[in-house]
Amino acid sequence: MNEAQAQAKIEKLREEINFHNYRYYVLDNPVISDAEYDQLMRELENLEQQFPDFVTPTSPTQRVGAPPLEKFEEIRHTLPMLSLANAFEEEEVKEFDSRVKRFLETSHDIEYCAELKMDGVAVELIYENGHFTTGSTRGDGFVGENVTQNLKTVRTIPLTLIPGPGESLPSRLEARGEVYLPIKAFEALNRQREKSGESLFANPRNAAAGSLRQLDSSITSQRPLDFFCYGMGQLSGQTFATQWELLEALLHWGFKVNPHRKQCRKIEAVLEYFLEVDELRDKLPYEIDGVVIKVNSLRLQETLGNIARSPRWALAFKFKPKQVTTKIRDIIVNVGRTGALTPTAIMDPVRVGGVEISRATLHNQDEIDKKDVRIGDTVVIQRAGDVIPEVVRVVFEKRTGKEKKFRIPNQCPVCGSDVEKPRGKKEMAVVRCTGIACPAKLKETIVHFASRDALNIEGLGEKIIEQLVDKGRVKDYADLYALTLKDLLTLERMGEKLGENILTAIQNSKKTSLERLIYALGILHVGEHIAKLLAREFPTLEKLSRASWKKLKTIHGIGDEIATSIVQFFQQKDNQKVIQKLKESGVEYPSRPLPVQPILRKLEGKTFVLTGSLKSLSRSEAESKVESLGGRPSSSVSKKTDFVVVGEDPGSKYEKAKTLGVKILTEDEFLRMLAPDDG
Ligand code: IVH
């Protein structure tokens, strides 16, 4: 075969394969057998191997096999990916319809397109001249992550579009839709993860998001992700009259479009459709969380435009959180990373919104008392989104008198140490284990350290950590860096391949960022957000560890409790040793140049008004000082003003400040405020 012949054959094979892909995955109506399909694929693979020059990025052979990435590149969306306003009640939906009419100044019925609200991950797919070039996550709506390689592994995402008869494909199309994991696939994935000691996904949406954000697309390719297209960003050279027409066009180009959708002549028809969908919900092989209502006419959509970050022309009509009843068999106590004892109800397994549940949190003793929950009670439980299922109320009518009351023990169920109940207002109900060496705390601390948003040690799941702690091989998180393959091979269900992967993941985690590292340490009350604030303020962990309480308090967002907890953490000799050990093991983060002026935003959010002349600095110098410390200079006094600085010959602002009761500062007091703290 010469080159020209090969090229022609390759193109023909690709066309055929794409067609059969579409029949199989999108229409669910194949016209050839799997064996025949495999034969076509093999033929194409062979030819591409012989003529590698003809391999293109959108050939059906290119769905898998891309090398792993270091990190995801950022992609700015041409048009922002907005979010939807929510409604839970019919009334709110009718109000939405009235709002639309009011805005359009019409009393005529508005036609809507009603679609299922998929509970997955929103993505944007860019097609240039019919070829899939880039795919990204929604991100913050403006900038997402480039997950092209992972999206290519999703069989229902076309790599090349199918033009209609006599039609040319748009030069650019930004298709939008939802990637999701079918419920069955989610359950199988969790079963498999449980076996290999990895942490479980809370729900199909989290599993889909986790699968889509893999740096190694070969992992994504093992997860049977699916896709429904429901809209678009930019489209060149073509217009449609309605959302409905747009969906039809997307379908014909080869996208999977959800068959459950309805054109509704007026809002009442949407309300009826919602009831139909509610019935349908439990029979669907994927999770939905409501119905999306869109004004059908694209022209009207444009007139309506957006408000804040959601369109005025659409609404998410969501299902109320699912509630079911079941029976409590037992109440157990879990000990978390911070030593908090959480009572958990063990129940007869029930399905709620497509997921089987056998545990629900009871939060704390106060909640148990308030709801009067007892072992043996029949209870209503609910689950909304990815929150942990919780007990809503007891069905008292079902009480038999044999139910047993429950009290959180005074000793930690894991290590036997006494528990303490701090007196702080907010934490009234939280009971903590006081044992320094409590294995439950240690396990959770290490699980936290290795978790995705901390040092992200992939594959090092709960089951493995539990064994490592029980065997005494890991006594703190720095011990992870001394693990050998031999250590790992002593664990249950551990093979050489898995062990090596875990060791590599541990090694890779050494290169991290300061904010991840701070978060990973597991300081009480220091979540991701606070860790970020701290990393912004302190260039190194050493500097943070030496920060005074007073200094920490100057950071906007850090209050007494958090500052105390940070100081206490770093005061502990044991913690210092572990941090030193981490450093010696090679855990590092990029150093950041010190800002020319230290950013001490101790006047954050405070408004200053100056009146009269100051002796030591000019008005504009004073104002820029205030600004450099995060404060806001203003020229007029109001009740919202925090301070009025009074110099010589003050004007009427001084009088006004006195009348309004605004705090007045002399020049000296003001200067003291600007002076750097000792901390
Ligand atoms: S249209 C302006 N249609 O819901 C937003 N969104 O809260 C246009 N979603 O991030 C989105 N199913 O991930 C639209 N049929 C559907 C949808 C849908 C699920 C998600 C989407 C978006 C979120 C908005």
XYZ file of C-alpha atoms and ligand atoms in Angstrom:
703
model
C 0.000 0.000 0.000
C 1.428 3.400 -0.884
C 1.062 6.520 1.256
C -1.884 7.965 -0.611
C -3.759 4.692 -0.416
C -2.955 4.365 3.276
C -4.179 7.876 3.981
C -7.427 7.274 2.143
C -7.961 3.993 3.969
C -7.183 5.586 7.342
C -9.689 8.349 6.743
C -12.340 5.908 5.682
C -11.769 3.739 8.749
C -11.992 6.741 11.054
C -15.256 7.804 9.532
C -16.658 4.326 9.925
C -15.464 3.987 13.509
C -16.864 7.396 14.442
C -20.171 6.418 12.972
C -20.284 3.148 14.921
C -19.181 4.931 18.073
C -22.109 7.268 17.675
C -24.519 4.393 17.074
C -23.222 2.499 20.079
C -22.520 5.140 22.690
C -24.811 8.009 21.811
C -27.820 6.334 20.218
C -27.372 3.106 22.161
C -28.296 1.322 18.928
C -25.284 -0.397 17.346
C -25.457 -1.790 13.831
C -22.370 -4.022 14.003
C -21.114 -6.497 16.589
C -18.420 -5.654 19.138
C -16.059 -8.043 17.355
C -16.546 -6.272 14.038
C -15.947 -2.953 15.728
C -12.757 -4.206 17.370
C -11.602 -5.436 13.985
C -12.003 -1.951 12.492
C -10.107 -0.422 15.391
C -7.264 -2.909 15.026
C -7.030 -2.197 11.334
C -6.778 1.516 11.999
C -4.204 1.025 14.752
C -2.037 -1.078 12.459
C -2.167 1.417 9.651
C -1.387 4.310 11.962
C 1.565 2.378 13.278
C 2.892 1.847 9.767
C 2.193 5.443 8.759
C 2.670 7.483 11.932
C 2.647 10.750 9.979
C -1.068 10.349 9.488
C -1.900 10.116 13.188
C -4.088 13.057 14.207
C -5.062 14.137 17.736
C -8.714 13.375 17.068
C -8.256 9.915 15.582
C -10.394 7.371 17.486
C -7.139 5.668 18.494
C -6.109 8.749 20.451
C -8.611 8.454 23.282
C -6.062 6.838 25.552
C -2.325 6.749 25.970
C -1.324 10.365 26.531
C 1.577 10.791 28.978
C 0.657 12.043 32.479
C 0.721 15.776 33.120
C 2.636 17.706 35.782
C -0.314 19.959 36.391
C -3.367 21.282 34.567
C -2.990 24.366 32.479
C -5.520 27.159 33.028
C -8.072 27.941 30.355
C -10.032 31.162 30.241
C -13.584 30.663 28.938
C -14.525 32.939 26.053
C -17.893 33.487 27.705
C -18.146 32.923 31.451
C -19.785 29.682 32.580
C -22.542 30.954 34.803
C -24.399 29.260 37.593
C -28.144 28.947 38.102
C -30.491 30.494 40.616
C -32.252 27.808 42.678
C -35.880 27.227 43.584
C -37.379 24.522 45.789
C -41.052 25.519 45.759
C -43.658 25.905 42.991
C -44.306 29.432 44.241
C -40.715 30.414 43.514
C -41.014 29.009 40.000
C -44.141 31.057 39.357
C -42.358 34.136 40.672
C -39.542 33.440 38.236
C -42.074 33.327 35.389
C -43.594 36.634 36.553
C -40.147 38.211 36.768
C -39.401 37.144 33.205
C -42.687 38.608 31.984
C -42.165 41.831 33.891
C -38.701 42.225 32.476
C -39.914 41.585 28.934
C -42.939 43.824 29.554
C -45.352 41.219 28.300
C -48.446 39.479 29.602
C -48.189 36.633 27.070
C -47.201 33.136 28.122
C -43.511 32.440 27.935
C -42.364 29.215 26.300
C -39.777 27.213 28.214
C -37.430 24.357 27.526
C -37.304 22.055 30.544
C -34.317 19.724 30.964
C -32.984 17.402 33.619
C -30.491 18.962 35.950
C -27.593 16.549 35.813
C -25.647 16.153 39.033
C -22.171 15.961 37.584
C -19.344 18.226 36.547
C -19.796 21.074 34.066
C -17.307 21.196 31.205
C -16.721 23.114 28.017
C -15.548 21.429 24.828
C -14.045 23.428 21.995
C -14.375 22.184 18.429
C -12.424 23.835 15.661
C -13.642 22.933 12.193
C -15.383 19.954 13.683
C -12.386 18.645 15.633
C -12.264 18.495 19.397
C -9.268 20.592 20.413
C -9.621 21.658 24.046
C -11.823 20.751 26.963
C -11.943 22.440 30.340
C -13.710 22.337 33.670
C -15.941 25.181 34.781
C -13.456 26.277 37.464
C -14.549 29.567 38.971
C -16.715 30.259 35.928
C -14.080 32.418 34.249
C -11.004 30.229 34.306
C -11.089 26.435 34.317
C -8.566 23.623 34.020
C -7.470 22.080 30.764
C -8.612 18.458 31.056
C -8.601 17.683 27.324
C -6.773 14.358 27.652
C -9.206 13.138 30.274
C -12.240 14.235 28.304
C -10.971 12.360 25.252
C -11.342 9.124 27.223
C -15.092 9.748 27.545
C -16.577 7.677 24.732
C -19.704 9.788 24.366
C -17.706 12.927 23.699
C -17.245 13.059 19.922
C -13.700 13.707 18.764
C -14.980 14.849 15.395
C -18.428 16.184 14.655
C -20.805 14.835 12.047
C -21.951 17.468 9.536
C -25.560 17.397 8.397
C -26.203 16.616 4.720
C -24.777 19.443 2.616
C -23.886 21.325 5.758
C -20.488 22.646 6.763
C -19.428 22.450 10.378
C -18.975 25.664 12.384
C -15.376 26.887 12.401
C -15.658 27.194 16.169
C -18.123 25.631 18.569
C -17.941 25.765 22.340
C -20.195 22.962 23.525
C -21.148 22.788 27.172
C -22.511 19.962 29.214
C -22.146 17.697 32.168
C -19.724 14.844 32.699
C -21.144 12.270 35.085
C -20.548 8.795 36.410
C -23.527 6.406 36.165
C -24.706 5.101 39.551
C -23.736 1.482 38.822
C -20.229 2.512 37.811
C -19.944 4.623 40.941
C -20.891 1.688 43.149
C -18.476 -0.633 41.384
C -15.692 1.922 41.704
C -16.269 2.289 45.432
C -16.336 -1.490 45.924
C -13.019 -1.729 44.170
C -11.559 1.149 46.190
C -12.717 -0.407 49.413
C -10.884 -3.596 48.456
C -7.644 -1.771 47.763
C -7.871 0.324 50.889
C -8.509 3.604 49.143
C -10.878 6.243 50.453
C -14.428 6.048 49.141
C -16.179 8.693 47.076
C -19.183 10.202 48.840
C -21.363 10.243 45.724
C -21.246 9.881 41.942
C -20.604 13.593 41.436
C -17.490 13.569 43.604
C -16.319 10.453 41.839
C -16.826 12.114 38.448
C -14.994 15.243 39.568
C -12.144 13.198 41.022
C -11.863 11.117 37.872
C -11.836 14.155 35.631
C -9.101 15.812 37.644
C -6.570 13.007 37.290
C -3.214 14.112 35.949
C -2.815 10.662 34.465
C -5.511 10.137 31.850
C -4.981 6.379 31.923
C -6.710 6.424 35.333
C -9.594 8.465 33.949
C -9.931 6.033 31.074
C -10.700 3.251 33.553
C -13.680 5.172 34.906
C -16.728 4.835 32.661
C -17.558 8.541 32.600
C -20.402 9.713 30.447
C -21.520 13.045 29.045
C -24.690 14.950 28.225
C -24.519 18.129 26.182
C -26.984 20.882 27.112
C -25.804 24.156 25.685
C -23.009 26.192 24.289
C -20.728 29.153 24.735
C -19.633 30.740 21.523
C -20.688 29.494 18.090
C -19.458 30.923 14.811
C -21.539 31.378 11.712
C -24.810 29.809 12.813
C -27.843 30.870 14.775
C -30.809 29.080 16.231
C -34.208 30.382 17.232
C -34.660 28.326 20.379
C -32.851 26.273 23.008
C -34.810 23.296 21.693
C -33.427 23.748 18.184
C -29.969 24.127 19.594
C -30.287 20.799 21.437
C -31.443 19.118 18.229
C -28.442 20.511 16.357
C -26.060 19.291 19.070
C -27.638 15.855 18.826
C -27.154 15.749 15.071
C -23.549 16.830 15.335
C -22.979 13.693 17.394
C -23.339 14.783 21.009
C -25.338 12.829 23.506
C -28.294 14.982 24.486
C -30.578 13.876 27.274
C -33.797 12.450 25.770
C -35.780 13.610 28.802
C -36.585 17.171 27.872
C -39.730 19.069 27.082
C -40.881 22.184 25.306
C -43.485 23.793 27.547
C -45.917 26.393 26.229
C -46.221 28.030 29.606
C -44.938 27.734 33.138
C -47.786 25.449 34.321
C -46.582 22.827 31.855
C -43.129 23.053 33.433
C -44.619 22.394 36.861
C -46.353 19.299 35.506
C -43.160 18.115 33.891
C -41.327 18.509 37.181
C -43.761 16.068 38.822
C -43.185 13.584 36.006
C -39.450 13.859 36.456
C -39.773 13.380 40.199
C -41.444 10.029 39.474
C -38.806 9.118 36.943
C -35.897 10.068 39.137
C -35.266 6.793 40.930
C -35.435 4.825 37.694
C -32.673 6.786 35.995
C -29.212 5.220 35.825
C -27.619 8.550 36.848
C -28.238 11.175 39.493
C -30.166 14.332 38.837
C -30.969 17.020 41.350
C -33.838 18.823 39.657
C -35.076 20.350 36.444
C -33.457 23.260 34.634
C -36.012 25.696 33.229
C -34.794 27.798 30.311
C -36.655 30.486 28.354
C -36.865 28.723 24.999
C -36.359 31.689 22.669
C -32.680 32.551 22.334
C -33.617 36.078 21.320
C -35.519 36.558 24.573
C -32.623 34.993 26.468
C -30.396 37.678 25.063
C -32.824 40.445 26.034
C -33.075 39.048 29.534
C -29.319 38.810 30.014
C -27.655 38.017 33.319
C -27.898 39.206 36.858
C -24.756 38.843 38.942
C -23.447 35.444 37.888
C -26.617 33.714 36.781
C -28.800 34.175 33.728
C -32.173 35.874 34.185
C -33.606 33.413 31.663
C -33.005 30.189 33.556
C -33.810 28.610 36.883
C -32.884 25.356 38.610
C -36.027 23.832 40.140
C -34.460 21.440 42.613
C -35.790 18.426 44.443
C -36.163 18.794 48.161
C -33.586 16.788 50.062
C -34.543 13.133 49.981
C -35.852 11.696 53.189
C -36.416 8.053 54.005
C -37.113 6.105 57.158
C -35.020 3.323 58.572
C -34.157 1.789 61.915
C -31.176 2.514 64.145
C -29.415 -0.725 65.116
C -26.618 0.810 67.095
C -24.854 4.028 67.883
C -21.082 4.035 67.684
C -18.569 6.762 68.407
C -15.995 7.856 65.860
C -12.844 9.646 66.925
C -11.648 12.226 64.439
C -8.307 13.856 63.775
C -8.891 16.574 66.324
C -9.974 13.974 68.841
C -13.621 14.958 68.475
C -15.980 12.142 69.411
C -18.843 11.972 66.920
C -21.796 9.686 67.575
C -22.817 7.837 64.431
C -26.019 5.872 63.907
C -25.643 2.431 62.340
C -28.870 1.730 60.491
C -30.574 -0.833 58.324
C -29.242 -0.004 54.844
C -31.560 2.133 52.707
C -31.224 3.839 49.369
C -31.499 7.594 49.290
C -31.274 9.298 45.928
C -29.556 6.352 44.322
C -26.969 5.713 47.014
C -27.072 3.096 49.717
C -26.672 4.430 53.210
C -26.177 2.615 56.478
C -24.637 5.340 58.630
C -25.779 8.797 59.569
C -24.189 11.355 61.795
C -25.855 12.336 65.042
C -23.415 15.265 65.411
C -23.112 15.359 69.223
C -24.804 14.603 72.525
C -26.844 17.808 72.488
C -28.369 16.819 69.147
C -29.141 13.338 70.407
C -30.857 14.801 73.457
C -32.723 17.443 71.505
C -34.105 14.921 69.014
C -34.372 12.226 71.690
C -32.760 9.608 69.445
C -32.431 6.114 70.946
C -30.998 2.818 69.756
C -33.824 0.846 68.119
C -35.701 3.952 67.016
C -37.233 4.290 63.582
C -35.921 7.543 62.201
C -36.204 9.817 59.189
C -32.845 10.423 57.586
C -31.907 12.764 54.803
C -29.116 13.404 52.463
C -28.708 16.588 50.444
C -25.946 16.831 47.900
C -22.700 15.491 49.246
C -23.323 16.229 52.906
C -23.073 13.276 55.242
C -26.505 11.784 55.784
C -28.108 12.927 59.001
C -30.937 11.907 61.276
C -33.766 14.409 60.895
C -36.236 13.137 63.501
C -37.526 10.123 65.349
C -40.823 8.530 64.301
C -42.205 8.418 67.840
C -45.332 6.505 66.745
C -43.058 3.508 66.106
C -41.630 3.413 69.640
C -42.111 0.080 71.353
C -40.574 0.940 74.687
C -37.570 -1.306 74.086
C -35.412 1.521 72.700
C -32.225 2.272 74.580
C -30.917 5.729 75.450
C -27.370 6.537 74.487
C -24.684 8.599 76.169
C -21.280 9.487 74.775
C -18.745 7.714 76.986
C -16.402 9.556 79.331
C -13.494 7.566 77.958
C -12.256 7.536 74.399
C -13.557 4.307 72.799
C -10.247 3.880 70.982
C -7.510 4.604 73.527
C -9.404 4.768 76.797
C -8.148 8.240 77.747
C -10.518 10.628 79.454
C -12.550 12.887 77.238
C -12.947 16.579 77.836
C -15.806 18.904 77.130
C -14.455 22.416 76.620
C -16.490 25.247 77.968
C -16.255 27.533 74.909
C -19.660 28.638 73.650
C -19.360 27.400 70.088
C -17.915 24.061 71.064
C -20.347 23.398 73.850
C -21.237 20.025 72.476
C -17.891 18.817 71.138
C -16.258 16.198 73.271
C -12.615 15.442 72.608
C -10.255 12.635 73.495
C -7.311 13.909 75.551
C -4.955 11.036 74.720
C -1.804 12.388 73.075
C -1.020 9.063 71.502
C -4.581 8.078 70.600
C -4.277 5.885 67.485
C -7.632 7.104 66.177
C -6.362 10.667 66.155
C -3.091 9.599 64.640
C -4.824 7.689 61.841
C -7.087 10.573 61.024
C -4.188 13.011 61.184
C -2.302 10.981 58.636
C -5.355 10.471 56.428
C -5.732 14.237 56.474
C -2.057 14.801 55.718
C -2.239 12.537 52.666
C -5.603 13.813 51.441
C -6.110 15.419 48.070
C -6.117 19.052 49.190
C -3.243 18.505 51.607
C -0.120 16.676 50.335
C -2.210 14.651 47.895
C -0.597 11.244 48.245
C -2.590 9.251 45.799
C -3.319 5.637 46.707
C -2.477 6.061 50.368
C -5.978 5.414 51.619
C -7.531 4.947 55.032
C -7.189 1.165 55.134
C -3.481 1.299 54.423
C -2.849 4.050 56.933
C -4.793 2.145 59.540
C -2.567 -0.892 59.137
C 0.610 1.166 59.133
C -0.417 2.827 62.392
C -1.546 -0.438 63.980
C 1.776 -2.062 63.119
C 3.584 0.885 64.692
C 5.382 1.588 61.443
C 4.009 5.126 61.243
C 3.960 7.207 64.407
C 3.684 10.613 62.760
C 3.289 11.872 59.234
C 7.000 12.359 58.696
C 7.388 8.582 59.069
C 5.644 8.199 55.719
C 8.801 9.407 54.014
C 10.842 6.599 55.536
C 8.556 3.813 54.297
C 10.084 1.123 52.124
C 8.565 -1.358 49.739
C 9.268 -4.027 52.334
C 7.135 -2.176 54.881
C 4.277 -1.916 52.457
C 4.454 -5.530 51.363
C 3.664 -6.650 54.913
C 0.198 -5.123 54.522
C -2.935 -6.933 53.487
C -3.819 -7.008 49.808
C -0.653 -5.195 48.844
C 1.136 -6.121 45.661
C 4.458 -4.930 44.373
C 2.897 -2.724 41.708
C 0.549 -0.980 44.127
C 3.335 -0.630 46.684
C 5.631 0.974 44.181
C 2.923 3.344 43.039
C 2.332 4.428 46.610
C 6.033 4.997 47.219
C 6.238 7.101 44.079
C 3.221 9.096 45.206
C 4.864 9.658 48.581
C 8.050 10.846 46.891
C 6.112 13.130 44.572
C 4.284 14.704 47.482
C 7.541 16.159 48.768
C 7.321 18.971 46.276
C 4.394 20.943 47.545
C 3.264 24.460 48.345
C 3.417 26.258 51.661
C -0.335 26.550 51.881
C -0.854 22.838 51.322
C 1.808 22.048 53.885
C 0.253 24.325 56.510
C -3.136 22.773 55.853
C -1.668 19.267 55.960
C -0.209 19.779 59.450
C -3.722 19.442 60.795
C -3.719 22.387 63.181
C -7.075 22.649 64.924
C -9.291 25.221 63.157
C -6.821 25.699 60.295
C -8.686 24.687 57.170
C -7.747 25.388 53.581
C -8.836 28.994 53.707
C -6.887 29.896 56.849
C -3.873 28.000 55.512
C -3.995 30.193 52.440
C -4.124 33.355 54.548
C -1.152 32.186 56.581
C 0.882 31.244 53.515
C 0.229 34.671 52.106
C 1.454 36.324 55.275
C 4.483 34.204 56.156
C 7.167 33.318 53.624
C 8.226 30.135 55.432
C 6.936 27.579 57.884
C 9.705 28.609 60.314
C 8.436 32.185 60.314
C 4.893 31.003 60.916
C 5.988 28.738 63.729
C 7.573 31.707 65.512
C 4.655 34.081 65.007
C 3.231 35.616 68.150
C -0.426 35.464 69.044
C -0.622 39.216 68.592
C 0.913 39.078 65.148
C -1.444 36.303 64.031
C -4.386 38.331 65.232
C -3.481 41.184 62.861
C -4.369 38.938 59.926
C -7.848 39.643 58.739
C -9.894 36.477 59.157
C -7.946 35.111 62.113
C -9.642 35.466 65.470
C -8.689 34.637 69.072
C -9.515 30.972 68.865
C -7.578 30.258 65.682
C -4.577 32.298 66.792
C -4.482 30.405 70.085
C -4.690 27.086 68.334
C -1.820 27.951 65.965
C 0.433 29.144 68.772
C -0.325 26.063 70.856
C 0.408 23.778 67.944
C 3.856 25.187 67.329
C 4.679 25.346 71.040
C 4.458 21.579 71.345
C 7.921 20.066 71.265
C 6.615 16.932 69.530
C 5.125 18.954 66.720
C 8.365 20.865 66.267
C 10.252 17.607 65.984
C 7.887 16.252 63.341
C 8.157 19.461 61.328
C 11.934 19.226 61.503
C 11.703 15.611 60.359
C 9.536 16.604 57.408
C 12.129 19.135 56.373
C 14.940 16.607 56.667
C 12.948 14.148 54.565
C 12.998 16.703 51.759
C 9.487 18.111 51.950
C 9.791 21.507 50.314
C 7.846 24.332 48.755
C 8.915 27.105 46.394
C 10.325 30.053 48.283
C 8.698 33.322 47.568
C 10.484 36.661 47.387
C 9.728 38.801 50.403
C 7.452 41.671 49.531
C 9.323 44.962 49.675
C 6.967 46.148 52.356
C 5.729 43.472 54.692
C 2.019 43.107 54.187
C 0.736 43.658 57.650
C -2.852 44.380 57.040
C -3.649 45.271 60.560
C -6.011 48.085 59.623
C -7.935 45.792 57.267
C -11.480 47.005 56.753
C -11.136 50.108 58.940
C -12.155 53.513 57.620
C -10.179 56.635 58.560
C -11.068 60.287 58.065
C -8.388 62.933 58.588
C -9.161 66.493 59.607
C -6.821 69.374 60.412
C -3.088 69.236 59.755
C -0.753 66.676 61.293
C 2.689 67.627 62.587
C 4.721 64.663 61.433
C 3.239 63.772 58.071
C 1.220 65.247 55.253
C -2.386 64.315 54.542
C -1.465 62.175 51.554
C 1.379 60.433 53.413
C -1.012 59.581 56.217
C -3.569 58.286 53.761
C -1.143 56.069 51.934
C 0.098 54.640 55.259
C -3.452 53.722 56.145
C -3.892 52.108 52.771
C -0.644 50.168 52.970
C -1.910 48.571 56.173
C -5.195 47.549 54.597
C -7.309 50.444 55.857
C -9.426 52.810 53.823
C -9.012 56.599 53.951
C -12.192 58.538 53.305
C -13.029 62.205 53.034
C -16.382 62.330 54.755
C -17.539 61.240 58.189
C -20.495 58.893 58.585
C -21.706 56.386 61.163
C -19.665 53.782 59.314
C -16.395 55.673 59.856
C -14.189 53.832 62.330
C -11.765 56.632 63.278
C -11.442 60.380 62.798
C -7.871 61.589 63.177
C -7.817 65.124 64.470
C -4.818 67.371 63.763
C -4.371 71.116 64.281
C -7.232 73.417 63.280
C -9.740 70.635 62.611
C -12.754 71.372 60.404
C -16.417 70.509 60.695
C -15.602 66.795 60.426
C -14.419 66.916 64.028
C -17.810 68.219 65.162
C -19.632 65.655 63.071
C -17.540 62.831 64.493
C -18.433 63.936 68.003
C -22.162 64.074 67.202
C -22.112 60.647 65.599
C -20.026 59.169 68.391
C -17.204 58.104 66.051
C -13.923 57.265 67.780
C -11.535 60.231 67.712
C -7.762 59.821 67.582
C -5.059 62.349 68.378
C -1.997 62.410 66.164
C -0.029 60.439 68.748
C -2.637 57.742 69.049
C -2.808 57.520 65.282
C 0.965 57.152 64.953
C 0.988 54.379 67.523
C -1.592 52.565 65.471
C 0.608 52.768 62.387
C 3.744 51.616 64.181
C 4.792 48.001 63.580
C 3.988 45.521 66.326
C 6.723 43.673 68.100
C 5.310 40.260 67.045
S -27.544 25.187 31.712
C -26.219 29.481 33.120
N -28.543 22.807 31.774
O -26.033 23.220 36.716
C -25.970 28.099 33.456
N -26.963 23.394 33.440
O -26.052 25.707 38.482
C -26.285 27.282 32.269
N -26.433 21.604 35.005
O -22.804 24.387 36.361
C -26.272 25.901 32.624
N -27.759 20.103 34.107
O -23.202 22.040 35.655
C -27.710 23.667 32.360
N -29.504 20.718 31.678
C -28.669 21.566 32.252
C -27.899 21.226 33.391
C -27.053 22.173 33.955
C -26.874 20.356 35.080
C -25.473 22.204 35.953
C -24.289 22.824 35.288
C -24.106 24.178 35.907
C -25.049 24.145 37.045
C -25.639 25.502 37.187
